Amino acid sequence: MGKVYVFDHPLIQHKLTYIRDKSTGTKEFRELVDEVASLMAFEITRDLPLKEVEIETPVIKATSKVLSGKKIGIIPILRAGLGMVDGILKLIPAAKVGHIGLYRDPQTLQPVEYYVKLPSDVEERDFIVVDPMLATGGSAVEAINSLKKRGAKNIKFMCLIAAPEGVEVVKKEHPDVDIYIAALDEQLNDHGYIVPGLGDAGDRLFGTK
Ligand code: PRP
Ligand code: URA
Protein backbone atom coordinates (compact mmCIF):
# COMPACT_ATOMS: atom_id res chain seq x y z
CA MET A 1 0.00 0.00 0.00
CA GLY A 2 1.26 3.49 -0.87
CA LYS A 3 2.51 5.59 2.03
CA VAL A 4 1.06 8.98 2.90
CA TYR A 5 3.43 11.67 4.19
CA VAL A 6 2.11 14.89 5.70
CA PHE A 7 4.80 17.58 5.89
CA ASP A 8 3.94 19.55 9.00
CA HIS A 9 7.14 21.62 9.02
CA PRO A 10 6.53 25.03 10.68
CA LEU A 11 7.61 26.96 7.56
CA ILE A 12 5.15 25.01 5.43
CA GLN A 13 2.32 25.47 7.93
CA HIS A 14 3.05 29.21 8.19
CA LYS A 15 3.02 29.74 4.43
CA LEU A 16 -0.08 27.58 4.00
CA THR A 17 -2.02 29.84 6.37
CA TYR A 18 -1.46 32.79 4.02
CA ILE A 19 -2.19 30.62 0.97
CA ARG A 20 -5.56 29.71 2.51
CA ASP A 21 -6.44 33.30 3.50
CA LYS A 22 -8.89 34.71 0.96
CA SER A 23 -7.41 38.19 1.31
CA THR A 24 -4.09 36.97 -0.15
CA GLY A 25 -3.81 38.33 -3.70
CA THR A 26 -2.65 36.55 -6.83
CA LYS A 27 0.99 37.71 -6.73
CA GLU A 28 1.54 36.66 -3.13
CA PHE A 29 -0.46 33.43 -3.59
CA ARG A 30 1.78 32.46 -6.51
CA GLU A 31 4.96 33.24 -4.57
CA LEU A 32 3.80 31.24 -1.56
CA VAL A 33 2.81 28.20 -3.64
CA ASP A 34 6.24 28.34 -5.27
CA GLU A 35 7.98 28.49 -1.88
CA VAL A 36 5.97 25.61 -0.40
CA ALA A 37 6.66 23.51 -3.49
CA SER A 38 10.41 24.06 -2.94
CA LEU A 39 10.18 23.10 0.71
CA MET A 40 8.22 19.96 -0.17
CA ALA A 41 10.70 19.11 -2.94
CA PHE A 42 13.47 19.16 -0.33
CA GLU A 43 11.66 16.40 1.57
CA ILE A 44 10.44 14.43 -1.41
CA THR A 45 14.00 14.11 -2.77
CA ARG A 46 15.29 12.69 0.50
CA ASP A 47 15.62 9.19 -0.98
CA LEU A 48 17.46 10.16 -4.19
CA PRO A 49 20.35 7.76 -4.72
CA LEU A 50 23.95 8.94 -4.35
CA LYS A 51 27.22 7.67 -5.76
CA GLU A 52 30.78 8.19 -4.56
CA VAL A 53 33.24 10.28 -6.54
CA GLU A 54 36.92 11.06 -6.02
CA ILE A 55 37.72 14.71 -5.40
CA GLU A 56 40.67 16.70 -4.19
CA THR A 57 39.97 19.18 -1.42
CA PRO A 58 42.58 21.88 -0.72
CA VAL A 59 43.77 19.54 2.03
CA ILE A 60 43.61 15.94 0.76
CA LYS A 61 42.24 13.52 -1.83
CA ALA A 62 38.85 12.30 -0.69
CA THR A 63 35.77 10.38 -1.74
CA SER A 64 32.52 12.26 -1.50
CA LYS A 65 28.93 11.81 -2.62
CA VAL A 66 26.99 13.30 -5.51
CA LEU A 67 23.55 12.50 -6.92
CA SER A 68 23.75 9.40 -9.08
CA GLY A 69 21.95 11.18 -11.93
CA LYS A 70 18.63 9.39 -11.64
CA LYS A 71 16.23 10.73 -14.23
CA ILE A 72 13.33 12.68 -12.76
CA GLY A 73 10.18 13.91 -14.47
CA ILE A 74 7.83 16.49 -12.99
CA ILE A 75 4.25 16.32 -14.20
CA PRO A 76 2.00 19.25 -13.31
CA ILE A 77 -1.72 18.64 -13.73
CA LEU A 78 -2.92 21.71 -15.65
CA ARG A 79 -3.66 24.32 -14.77
CA ALA A 80 -2.99 24.67 -11.08
CA GLY A 81 -0.09 22.20 -10.97
CA LEU A 82 1.94 24.69 -13.02
CA GLY A 83 2.27 26.86 -9.92
CA MET A 84 4.42 24.20 -8.24
CA VAL A 85 6.86 23.44 -11.05
CA ASP A 86 9.40 26.26 -10.69
CA GLY A 87 9.69 25.70 -6.95
CA ILE A 88 10.67 22.06 -7.56
CA LEU A 89 13.00 22.92 -10.45
CA LYS A 90 14.96 25.22 -8.13
CA LEU A 91 16.09 22.09 -6.29
CA ILE A 92 16.26 19.61 -9.19
CA PRO A 93 16.95 21.83 -12.22
CA ALA A 94 17.83 18.93 -14.53
CA ALA A 95 14.38 17.36 -14.21
CA LYS A 96 12.25 17.21 -17.34
CA VAL A 97 8.69 18.51 -17.24
CA GLY A 98 5.69 16.82 -18.84
CA HIS A 99 2.14 18.17 -18.79
CA ILE A 100 -1.23 16.53 -18.28
CA GLY A 101 -4.24 18.74 -18.89
CA LEU A 102 -7.37 17.83 -16.94
CA TYR A 103 -10.35 19.80 -15.80
CA ARG A 104 -13.04 18.71 -13.42
CA ASP A 105 -16.51 18.76 -14.91
CA PRO A 106 -18.42 21.02 -12.50
CA GLN A 107 -21.57 18.83 -12.67
CA THR A 108 -20.18 15.32 -12.51
CA LEU A 109 -16.87 16.25 -10.80
CA GLN A 110 -15.27 13.74 -13.20
CA PRO A 111 -11.89 14.68 -14.73
CA VAL A 112 -11.78 15.39 -18.47
CA GLU A 113 -8.38 14.96 -20.15
CA TYR A 114 -7.52 17.53 -22.85
CA TYR A 115 -3.71 17.47 -23.17
CA VAL A 116 -0.80 15.09 -22.58
CA LYS A 117 2.84 15.76 -23.43
CA LEU A 118 5.51 13.71 -21.66
CA PRO A 119 9.29 13.30 -21.88
CA SER A 120 10.11 10.68 -24.54
CA ASP A 121 11.89 8.31 -22.12
CA VAL A 122 8.87 7.74 -19.86
CA GLU A 123 9.87 4.19 -18.91
CA GLU A 124 13.25 5.25 -17.52
CA ARG A 125 12.12 8.15 -15.34
CA ASP A 126 10.82 8.53 -11.83
CA PHE A 127 7.85 10.90 -11.86
CA ILE A 128 6.48 13.42 -9.41
CA VAL A 129 2.90 14.34 -10.31
CA VAL A 130 2.02 17.74 -8.81
CA ASP A 131 -1.28 19.51 -8.20
CA PRO A 132 -2.07 21.85 -5.30
CA MET A 133 -5.40 20.12 -4.59
CA LEU A 134 -6.39 16.48 -4.04
CA ALA A 135 -10.17 16.70 -3.59
CA THR A 136 -12.28 13.75 -4.82
CA GLY A 137 -9.06 12.22 -6.18
CA GLY A 138 -10.47 11.88 -9.71
CA SER A 139 -7.87 14.15 -11.35
CA ALA A 140 -4.91 12.56 -9.58
CA VAL A 141 -6.10 9.02 -10.40
CA GLU A 142 -6.67 9.95 -14.06
CA ALA A 143 -3.26 11.67 -14.39
CA ILE A 144 -1.52 8.64 -12.87
CA ASN A 145 -3.52 6.32 -15.18
CA SER A 146 -2.39 8.40 -18.12
CA LEU A 147 1.27 8.18 -17.08
CA LYS A 148 1.13 4.44 -16.40
CA LYS A 149 -0.60 3.81 -19.74
CA ARG A 150 2.44 5.38 -21.41
CA GLY A 151 4.91 3.22 -19.49
CA ALA A 152 5.72 5.10 -16.27
CA LYS A 153 6.59 2.79 -13.39
CA ASN A 154 7.72 4.91 -10.45
CA ILE A 155 5.32 7.68 -9.53
CA LYS A 156 4.93 9.95 -6.50
CA PHE A 157 2.02 12.34 -6.04
CA MET A 158 2.57 15.70 -4.33
CA CYS A 159 -0.08 18.25 -3.36
CA LEU A 160 -0.54 21.15 -0.98
CA ILE A 161 -3.94 20.30 0.45
CA ALA A 162 -5.76 16.96 0.42
CA ALA A 163 -9.18 15.79 1.55
CA PRO A 164 -9.28 12.39 3.28
CA GLU A 165 -11.72 11.18 0.58
CA GLY A 166 -9.20 11.90 -2.19
CA VAL A 167 -6.34 10.27 -0.33
CA GLU A 168 -8.37 7.07 0.06
CA VAL A 169 -9.29 7.01 -3.64
CA VAL A 170 -5.66 7.40 -4.79
CA LYS A 171 -4.48 4.78 -2.27
CA LYS A 172 -7.12 2.35 -3.53
CA GLU A 173 -6.62 2.94 -7.27
CA HIS A 174 -2.83 3.31 -7.17
CA PRO A 175 -1.48 1.44 -4.13
CA ASP A 176 2.06 1.72 -5.52
CA VAL A 177 2.04 5.54 -5.43
CA ASP A 178 3.28 7.41 -2.34
CA ILE A 179 1.39 10.62 -1.55
CA TYR A 180 3.07 13.77 -0.17
CA ILE A 181 0.80 16.38 1.39
CA ALA A 182 1.43 19.73 3.09
CA ALA A 183 -1.92 19.62 4.94
CA LEU A 184 -4.61 16.97 5.30
CA ASP A 185 -7.92 18.85 5.67
CA GLU A 186 -11.23 17.80 7.17
CA GLN A 187 -13.56 16.91 4.30
CA LEU A 188 -15.17 17.84 0.98
CA ASN A 189 -18.25 20.04 0.80
CA ASP A 190 -21.28 19.32 -1.44
CA HIS A 191 -19.57 20.99 -4.41
CA GLY A 192 -16.44 18.87 -4.08
CA TYR A 193 -14.39 21.69 -2.54
CA ILE A 194 -11.93 20.95 0.22
CA VAL A 195 -12.91 22.31 3.65
CA PRO A 196 -11.32 24.50 4.96
CA GLY A 197 -9.15 24.38 1.81
CA LEU A 198 -8.08 27.42 -0.15
CA GLY A 199 -10.86 27.76 -2.74
CA ASP A 200 -10.20 27.21 -6.44
CA ALA A 201 -6.45 26.81 -6.79
CA GLY A 202 -6.32 27.53 -10.55
CA ASP A 203 -8.39 30.69 -10.24
CA ARG A 204 -6.38 32.00 -7.31
CA LEU A 205 -3.08 31.23 -9.02
CA PHE A 206 -3.93 32.80 -12.35
CA GLY A 207 -6.33 35.52 -11.20
CA THR A 208 -9.29 34.15 -13.15
CA LYS A 209 -12.91 33.64 -12.12
C1 PRP B 1 -8.60 21.43 -9.58
C2 PRP B 1 -7.28 21.05 -8.95
C3 PRP B 1 -7.18 19.57 -9.26
C4 PRP B 1 -8.62 19.13 -9.18
C5 PRP B 1 -8.83 18.42 -7.89
O1 PRP B 1 -8.47 21.59 -10.94
O2 PRP B 1 -6.19 21.80 -9.42
O3 PRP B 1 -6.64 19.30 -10.54
O4 PRP B 1 -9.43 20.32 -9.25
O5 PRP B 1 -10.11 17.91 -7.81
P1 PRP B 1 -10.41 16.34 -7.78
O6 PRP B 1 -9.46 15.73 -6.82
O7 PRP B 1 -11.82 16.30 -7.30
O8 PRP B 1 -10.26 15.80 -9.17
P2 PRP B 1 -9.65 22.14 -11.86
O9 PRP B 1 -10.46 21.02 -12.37
O10 PRP B 1 -10.37 23.22 -11.11
O11 PRP B 1 -8.87 22.72 -13.12
P3 PRP B 1 -7.87 23.95 -13.24
O12 PRP B 1 -6.59 23.58 -12.51
O13 PRP B 1 -7.66 24.06 -14.70
O14 PRP B 1 -8.51 25.17 -12.64
N1 URA C 1 -10.20 22.03 -6.83
C1 URA C 1 -9.80 23.19 -6.23
O1 URA C 1 -9.15 24.03 -6.87
N2 URA C 1 -10.14 23.37 -4.95
C2 URA C 1 -10.85 22.48 -4.24
O2 URA C 1 -11.11 22.72 -3.05
C3 URA C 1 -11.26 21.29 -4.88
C4 URA C 1 -10.92 21.10 -6.17
Short mmCIF file of N, CA and C in Angstrom, two decimals, residues 53-182:
data_model
loop_
_atom_site.label_atom_id
_atom_site.label_comp_id
_atom_site.label_asym_id
_atom_site.label_seq_id
_atom_site.Cartn_x
_atom_site.Cartn_y
_atom_site.Cartn_z
N VAL A 53 32.27 9.81 -5.55
CA VAL A 53 33.24 10.28 -6.54
C VAL A 53 34.53 10.67 -5.81
N GLU A 54 35.63 10.63 -6.58
CA GLU A 54 36.92 11.06 -6.02
C GLU A 54 37.06 12.55 -6.26
N ILE A 55 37.43 13.28 -5.22
CA ILE A 55 37.72 14.71 -5.40
C ILE A 55 39.00 15.05 -4.66
N GLU A 56 39.51 16.23 -4.93
CA GLU A 56 40.67 16.70 -4.19
C GLU A 56 40.26 17.97 -3.46
N THR A 57 40.24 17.95 -2.17
CA THR A 57 39.97 19.18 -1.42
C THR A 57 41.30 19.95 -1.33
N PRO A 58 41.30 21.17 -0.88
CA PRO A 58 42.58 21.88 -0.72
C PRO A 58 43.51 21.16 0.25
N VAL A 59 42.98 20.20 0.98
CA VAL A 59 43.77 19.54 2.03
C VAL A 59 44.22 18.14 1.64
N ILE A 60 43.34 17.37 0.96
CA ILE A 60 43.61 15.94 0.76
C ILE A 60 42.74 15.40 -0.37
N LYS A 61 43.13 14.24 -0.91
CA LYS A 61 42.24 13.52 -1.83
C LYS A 61 41.16 12.85 -0.99
N ALA A 62 39.93 12.87 -1.50
CA ALA A 62 38.85 12.30 -0.69
C ALA A 62 37.79 11.70 -1.60
N THR A 63 36.98 10.81 -1.02
CA THR A 63 35.77 10.38 -1.74
C THR A 63 34.60 11.12 -1.12
N SER A 64 33.69 11.52 -1.98
CA SER A 64 32.52 12.26 -1.50
C SER A 64 31.32 11.88 -2.35
N LYS A 65 30.15 12.30 -1.95
CA LYS A 65 28.93 11.81 -2.62
C LYS A 65 28.29 12.88 -3.50
N VAL A 66 27.80 12.43 -4.64
CA VAL A 66 26.99 13.30 -5.51
C VAL A 66 25.75 12.50 -5.93
N LEU A 67 24.74 13.20 -6.43
CA LEU A 67 23.55 12.50 -6.92
C LEU A 67 23.93 11.57 -8.05
N SER A 68 23.34 10.40 -8.09
CA SER A 68 23.75 9.40 -9.08
C SER A 68 23.19 9.70 -10.47
N GLY A 69 22.43 10.78 -10.60
CA GLY A 69 21.95 11.18 -11.93
C GLY A 69 20.68 10.48 -12.33
N LYS A 70 19.92 10.03 -11.34
CA LYS A 70 18.63 9.39 -11.64
C LYS A 70 17.74 10.37 -12.40
N LYS A 71 17.04 9.85 -13.39
CA LYS A 71 16.23 10.73 -14.23
C LYS A 71 14.88 11.01 -13.57
N ILE A 72 14.58 12.27 -13.41
CA ILE A 72 13.33 12.68 -12.76
C ILE A 72 12.44 13.40 -13.76
N GLY A 73 11.16 13.17 -13.67
CA GLY A 73 10.18 13.91 -14.47
C GLY A 73 9.15 14.54 -13.55
N ILE A 74 8.87 15.81 -13.77
CA ILE A 74 7.83 16.49 -12.99
C ILE A 74 6.61 16.64 -13.90
N ILE A 75 5.46 16.25 -13.39
CA ILE A 75 4.25 16.32 -14.20
C ILE A 75 3.20 17.18 -13.50
N PRO A 76 3.10 18.46 -13.85
CA PRO A 76 2.00 19.25 -13.31
C PRO A 76 0.68 18.88 -13.97
N ILE A 77 -0.37 18.77 -13.16
CA ILE A 77 -1.72 18.64 -13.73
C ILE A 77 -2.21 20.06 -14.00
N LEU A 78 -2.49 20.36 -15.26
CA LEU A 78 -2.92 21.71 -15.65
C LEU A 78 -4.34 21.95 -15.13
N ARG A 79 -4.58 23.21 -14.79
CA ARG A 79 -3.66 24.32 -14.77
C ARG A 79 -2.86 24.45 -13.48
N ALA A 80 -3.55 24.20 -12.35
CA ALA A 80 -2.99 24.67 -11.08
C ALA A 80 -1.63 24.04 -10.74
N GLY A 81 -1.37 22.84 -11.24
CA GLY A 81 -0.09 22.20 -10.97
C GLY A 81 1.10 23.02 -11.47
N LEU A 82 0.86 23.86 -12.48
CA LEU A 82 1.94 24.69 -13.02
C LEU A 82 2.58 25.56 -11.94
N GLY A 83 1.77 25.97 -10.97
CA GLY A 83 2.27 26.86 -9.92
C GLY A 83 3.32 26.22 -9.04
N MET A 84 3.46 24.89 -9.11
CA MET A 84 4.42 24.20 -8.24
C MET A 84 5.71 23.82 -8.96
N VAL A 85 5.73 23.98 -10.28
CA VAL A 85 6.86 23.44 -11.05
C VAL A 85 8.16 24.18 -10.77
N ASP A 86 8.15 25.51 -10.85
CA ASP A 86 9.40 26.26 -10.69
C ASP A 86 10.03 26.02 -9.31
N GLY A 87 9.19 25.93 -8.30
CA GLY A 87 9.69 25.70 -6.95
C GLY A 87 10.45 24.38 -6.85
N ILE A 88 9.99 23.37 -7.57
CA ILE A 88 10.67 22.06 -7.56
C ILE A 88 11.94 22.13 -8.41
N LEU A 89 11.83 22.82 -9.55
CA LEU A 89 13.00 22.92 -10.45
C LEU A 89 14.16 23.66 -9.80
N LYS A 90 13.85 24.53 -8.82
CA LYS A 90 14.96 25.22 -8.13
C LYS A 90 15.87 24.21 -7.45
N LEU A 91 15.30 23.10 -6.99
CA LEU A 91 16.09 22.09 -6.29
C LEU A 91 16.60 21.01 -7.23
N ILE A 92 15.81 20.64 -8.24
CA ILE A 92 16.26 19.61 -9.19
C ILE A 92 16.14 20.17 -10.63
N PRO A 93 17.08 21.08 -10.96
CA PRO A 93 16.95 21.83 -12.22
C PRO A 93 17.07 20.96 -13.46
N ALA A 94 17.66 19.77 -13.34
CA ALA A 94 17.83 18.93 -14.53
C ALA A 94 16.58 18.10 -14.83
N ALA A 95 15.59 18.17 -13.98
CA ALA A 95 14.38 17.36 -14.21
C ALA A 95 13.69 17.81 -15.49
N LYS A 96 13.06 16.85 -16.18
CA LYS A 96 12.25 17.21 -17.34
C LYS A 96 10.80 17.42 -16.88
N VAL A 97 10.06 18.18 -17.64
CA VAL A 97 8.69 18.51 -17.24
C VAL A 97 7.71 18.06 -18.32
N GLY A 98 6.78 17.19 -17.94
CA GLY A 98 5.69 16.82 -18.84
C GLY A 98 4.42 17.52 -18.37
N HIS A 99 3.39 17.51 -19.18
CA HIS A 99 2.14 18.17 -18.79
C HIS A 99 0.96 17.26 -19.04
N ILE A 100 0.05 17.23 -18.07
CA ILE A 100 -1.23 16.53 -18.28
C ILE A 100 -2.34 17.53 -18.00
N GLY A 101 -3.15 17.78 -19.02
CA GLY A 101 -4.24 18.74 -18.89
C GLY A 101 -5.54 18.03 -18.53
N LEU A 102 -6.10 18.40 -17.40
CA LEU A 102 -7.37 17.83 -16.94
C LEU A 102 -8.21 18.94 -16.36
N TYR A 103 -9.49 18.92 -16.60
CA TYR A 103 -10.35 19.80 -15.80
C TYR A 103 -11.47 18.95 -15.22
N ARG A 104 -11.99 19.46 -14.13
CA ARG A 104 -13.04 18.71 -13.42
C ARG A 104 -14.37 19.23 -13.90
N ASP A 105 -15.18 18.33 -14.48
CA ASP A 105 -16.51 18.76 -14.91
C ASP A 105 -17.30 19.23 -13.68
N PRO A 106 -17.78 20.48 -13.71
CA PRO A 106 -18.42 21.02 -12.50
C PRO A 106 -19.68 20.26 -12.07
N GLN A 107 -20.36 19.59 -13.04
CA GLN A 107 -21.57 18.83 -12.67
C GLN A 107 -21.21 17.45 -12.11
N THR A 108 -20.46 16.71 -12.89
CA THR A 108 -20.18 15.32 -12.51
C THR A 108 -18.98 15.20 -11.58
N LEU A 109 -18.13 16.25 -11.54
CA LEU A 109 -16.87 16.25 -10.80
C LEU A 109 -15.86 15.25 -11.38
N GLN A 110 -16.18 14.70 -12.57
CA GLN A 110 -15.27 13.74 -13.20
C GLN A 110 -14.19 14.49 -14.00
N PRO A 111 -12.94 14.00 -13.98
CA PRO A 111 -11.89 14.68 -14.73
C PRO A 111 -12.03 14.44 -16.24
N VAL A 112 -11.76 15.49 -17.01
CA VAL A 112 -11.78 15.39 -18.47
C VAL A 112 -10.37 15.72 -18.97
N GLU A 113 -9.75 14.76 -19.68
CA GLU A 113 -8.38 14.96 -20.15
C GLU A 113 -8.39 15.72 -21.47
N TYR A 114 -7.56 16.78 -21.59
CA TYR A 114 -7.52 17.53 -22.85
C TYR A 114 -6.11 17.70 -23.39
N TYR A 115 -5.09 17.27 -22.66
CA TYR A 115 -3.71 17.47 -23.17
C TYR A 115 -2.76 16.53 -22.44
N VAL A 116 -1.86 15.90 -23.20
CA VAL A 116 -0.80 15.09 -22.58
C VAL A 116 0.47 15.26 -23.40
N LYS A 117 1.54 15.69 -22.78
CA LYS A 117 2.84 15.76 -23.43
C LYS A 117 3.89 15.38 -22.39
N LEU A 118 4.57 14.25 -22.65
CA LEU A 118 5.51 13.71 -21.66
C LEU A 118 6.92 13.64 -22.24
N PRO A 119 7.95 13.55 -21.37
CA PRO A 119 9.29 13.30 -21.88
C PRO A 119 9.30 11.98 -22.66
N SER A 120 10.17 11.86 -23.66
CA SER A 120 10.11 10.68 -24.54
C SER A 120 10.52 9.39 -23.81
N ASP A 121 11.39 9.51 -22.80
CA ASP A 121 11.89 8.31 -22.12
C ASP A 121 11.08 7.99 -20.85
N VAL A 122 9.78 7.92 -21.02
CA VAL A 122 8.87 7.74 -19.86
C VAL A 122 9.26 6.53 -19.00
N GLU A 123 9.64 5.44 -19.67
CA GLU A 123 9.87 4.19 -18.91
C GLU A 123 11.09 4.26 -18.00
N GLU A 124 12.00 5.18 -18.30
CA GLU A 124 13.25 5.25 -17.52
C GLU A 124 13.20 6.27 -16.39
N ARG A 125 12.15 7.05 -16.31
CA ARG A 125 12.12 8.15 -15.34
C ARG A 125 11.31 7.84 -14.10
N ASP A 126 11.67 8.51 -13.02
CA ASP A 126 10.82 8.53 -11.83
C ASP A 126 10.02 9.82 -11.89
N PHE A 127 8.70 9.73 -11.68
CA PHE A 127 7.85 10.90 -11.86
C PHE A 127 7.29 11.44 -10.54
N ILE A 128 7.20 12.76 -10.50
CA ILE A 128 6.48 13.42 -9.41
C ILE A 128 5.31 14.16 -10.05
N VAL A 129 4.10 13.68 -9.80
CA VAL A 129 2.90 14.34 -10.31
C VAL A 129 2.50 15.42 -9.29
N VAL A 130 2.31 16.66 -9.76
CA VAL A 130 2.02 17.74 -8.81
C VAL A 130 0.72 18.45 -9.13
N ASP A 131 -0.02 18.76 -8.09
CA ASP A 131 -1.28 19.51 -8.20
C ASP A 131 -1.52 20.06 -6.80
N PRO A 132 -1.86 21.34 -6.66
CA PRO A 132 -2.07 21.85 -5.30
C PRO A 132 -3.18 21.13 -4.54
N MET A 133 -4.22 20.65 -5.27
CA MET A 133 -5.40 20.12 -4.59
C MET A 133 -5.68 18.65 -4.92
N LEU A 134 -5.92 17.86 -3.87
CA LEU A 134 -6.39 16.48 -4.04
C LEU A 134 -7.76 16.45 -3.36
N ALA A 135 -8.81 16.56 -4.16
CA ALA A 135 -10.17 16.70 -3.59
C ALA A 135 -10.90 15.35 -3.63
N THR A 136 -11.65 15.08 -4.72
CA THR A 136 -12.28 13.75 -4.82
C THR A 136 -11.23 12.70 -5.19
N GLY A 137 -10.11 13.15 -5.74
CA GLY A 137 -9.06 12.22 -6.18
C GLY A 137 -9.16 11.85 -7.65
N GLY A 138 -10.27 12.27 -8.30
CA GLY A 138 -10.47 11.88 -9.71
C GLY A 138 -9.35 12.36 -10.62
N SER A 139 -8.92 13.60 -10.46
CA SER A 139 -7.87 14.15 -11.35
C SER A 139 -6.55 13.44 -11.12
N ALA A 140 -6.19 13.23 -9.87
CA ALA A 140 -4.91 12.56 -9.58
C ALA A 140 -4.92 11.14 -10.14
N VAL A 141 -6.01 10.41 -9.91
CA VAL A 141 -6.10 9.02 -10.40
C VAL A 141 -5.98 9.00 -11.93
N GLU A 142 -6.68 9.92 -12.59
CA GLU A 142 -6.67 9.95 -14.06
C GLU A 142 -5.28 10.31 -14.59
N ALA A 143 -4.61 11.27 -13.95
CA ALA A 143 -3.26 11.67 -14.39
C ALA A 143 -2.29 10.49 -14.21
N ILE A 144 -2.41 9.78 -13.11
CA ILE A 144 -1.52 8.64 -12.87
C ILE A 144 -1.83 7.51 -13.87
N ASN A 145 -3.14 7.30 -14.14
CA ASN A 145 -3.52 6.32 -15.18
C ASN A 145 -2.85 6.65 -16.50
N SER A 146 -2.92 7.93 -16.84
CA SER A 146 -2.39 8.40 -18.12
C SER A 146 -0.88 8.15 -18.20
N LEU A 147 -0.19 8.42 -17.12
CA LEU A 147 1.27 8.18 -17.08
C LEU A 147 1.59 6.70 -17.17
N LYS A 148 0.87 5.89 -16.40
CA LYS A 148 1.13 4.44 -16.40
C LYS A 148 0.86 3.84 -17.78
N LYS A 149 -0.23 4.31 -18.41
CA LYS A 149 -0.60 3.81 -19.74
C LYS A 149 0.54 4.02 -20.74
N ARG A 150 1.33 5.06 -20.50
CA ARG A 150 2.44 5.38 -21.41
C ARG A 150 3.77 4.80 -20.93
N GLY A 151 3.72 3.98 -19.88
CA GLY A 151 4.91 3.22 -19.49
C GLY A 151 5.59 3.64 -18.20
N ALA A 152 5.07 4.67 -17.51
CA ALA A 152 5.72 5.10 -16.27
C ALA A 152 5.57 4.03 -15.19
N LYS A 153 6.64 3.84 -14.41
CA LYS A 153 6.59 2.79 -13.39
C LYS A 153 6.70 3.34 -11.97
N ASN A 154 7.54 4.35 -11.79
CA ASN A 154 7.72 4.91 -10.45
C ASN A 154 7.11 6.30 -10.36
N ILE A 155 6.05 6.41 -9.57
CA ILE A 155 5.32 7.68 -9.53
C ILE A 155 5.07 8.07 -8.07
N LYS A 156 5.32 9.37 -7.78
CA LYS A 156 4.93 9.95 -6.50
C LYS A 156 3.90 11.04 -6.79
N PHE A 157 3.01 11.26 -5.85
CA PHE A 157 2.02 12.34 -6.04
C PHE A 157 2.21 13.37 -4.93
N MET A 158 2.30 14.63 -5.31
CA MET A 158 2.57 15.70 -4.33
C MET A 158 1.53 16.81 -4.45
N CYS A 159 0.91 17.17 -3.33
CA CYS A 159 -0.08 18.25 -3.36
C CYS A 159 0.04 19.11 -2.11
N LEU A 160 -0.56 20.28 -2.17
CA LEU A 160 -0.54 21.15 -0.98
C LEU A 160 -1.59 20.70 0.02
N ILE A 161 -2.83 20.61 -0.46
CA ILE A 161 -3.94 20.30 0.45
C ILE A 161 -4.72 19.10 -0.07
N ALA A 162 -5.01 18.16 0.82
CA ALA A 162 -5.76 16.96 0.42
C ALA A 162 -6.97 16.79 1.34
N ALA A 163 -8.03 16.23 0.75
CA ALA A 163 -9.18 15.79 1.55
C ALA A 163 -8.99 14.29 1.82
N PRO A 164 -9.43 13.82 2.97
CA PRO A 164 -9.28 12.39 3.28
C PRO A 164 -9.91 11.51 2.21
N GLU A 165 -11.03 11.97 1.63
CA GLU A 165 -11.72 11.18 0.58
C GLU A 165 -10.79 10.94 -0.61
N GLY A 166 -10.10 11.99 -1.03
CA GLY A 166 -9.20 11.90 -2.19
C GLY A 166 -8.00 11.00 -1.92
N VAL A 167 -7.48 11.11 -0.70
CA VAL A 167 -6.34 10.27 -0.33
C VAL A 167 -6.73 8.79 -0.42
N GLU A 168 -7.92 8.47 0.09
CA GLU A 168 -8.37 7.07 0.06
C GLU A 168 -8.53 6.56 -1.37
N VAL A 169 -9.07 7.42 -2.24
CA VAL A 169 -9.29 7.01 -3.64
C VAL A 169 -7.95 6.72 -4.33
N VAL A 170 -6.97 7.62 -4.13
CA VAL A 170 -5.66 7.40 -4.79
C VAL A 170 -5.00 6.14 -4.21
N LYS A 171 -5.09 5.98 -2.89
CA LYS A 171 -4.48 4.78 -2.27
C LYS A 171 -5.09 3.51 -2.84
N LYS A 172 -6.42 3.54 -3.04
CA LYS A 172 -7.12 2.35 -3.53
C LYS A 172 -6.78 2.07 -5.00
N GLU A 173 -6.82 3.13 -5.82
CA GLU A 173 -6.62 2.94 -7.27
C GLU A 173 -5.15 2.76 -7.64
N HIS A 174 -4.26 3.38 -6.85
CA HIS A 174 -2.83 3.31 -7.17
C HIS A 174 -2.03 3.01 -5.90
N PRO A 175 -2.14 1.76 -5.40
CA PRO A 175 -1.48 1.44 -4.13
C PRO A 175 0.05 1.51 -4.18
N ASP A 176 0.60 1.62 -5.38
CA ASP A 176 2.06 1.72 -5.52
C ASP A 176 2.55 3.17 -5.45
N VAL A 177 1.66 4.12 -5.36
CA VAL A 177 2.04 5.54 -5.43
C VAL A 177 2.06 6.15 -4.02
N ASP A 178 3.22 6.70 -3.62
CA ASP A 178 3.28 7.41 -2.34
C ASP A 178 2.73 8.82 -2.52
N ILE A 179 2.06 9.31 -1.48
CA ILE A 179 1.39 10.62 -1.55
C ILE A 179 2.05 11.57 -0.55
N TYR A 180 2.40 12.77 -1.01
CA TYR A 180 3.07 13.77 -0.17
C TYR A 180 2.16 14.99 -0.08
N ILE A 181 1.82 15.35 1.16
CA ILE A 181 0.80 16.38 1.39
C ILE A 181 1.36 17.43 2.35
N ALA A 182 1.04 18.71 2.11
CA ALA A 182 1.43 19.73 3.09
C ALA A 182 0.40 19.81 4.22
#
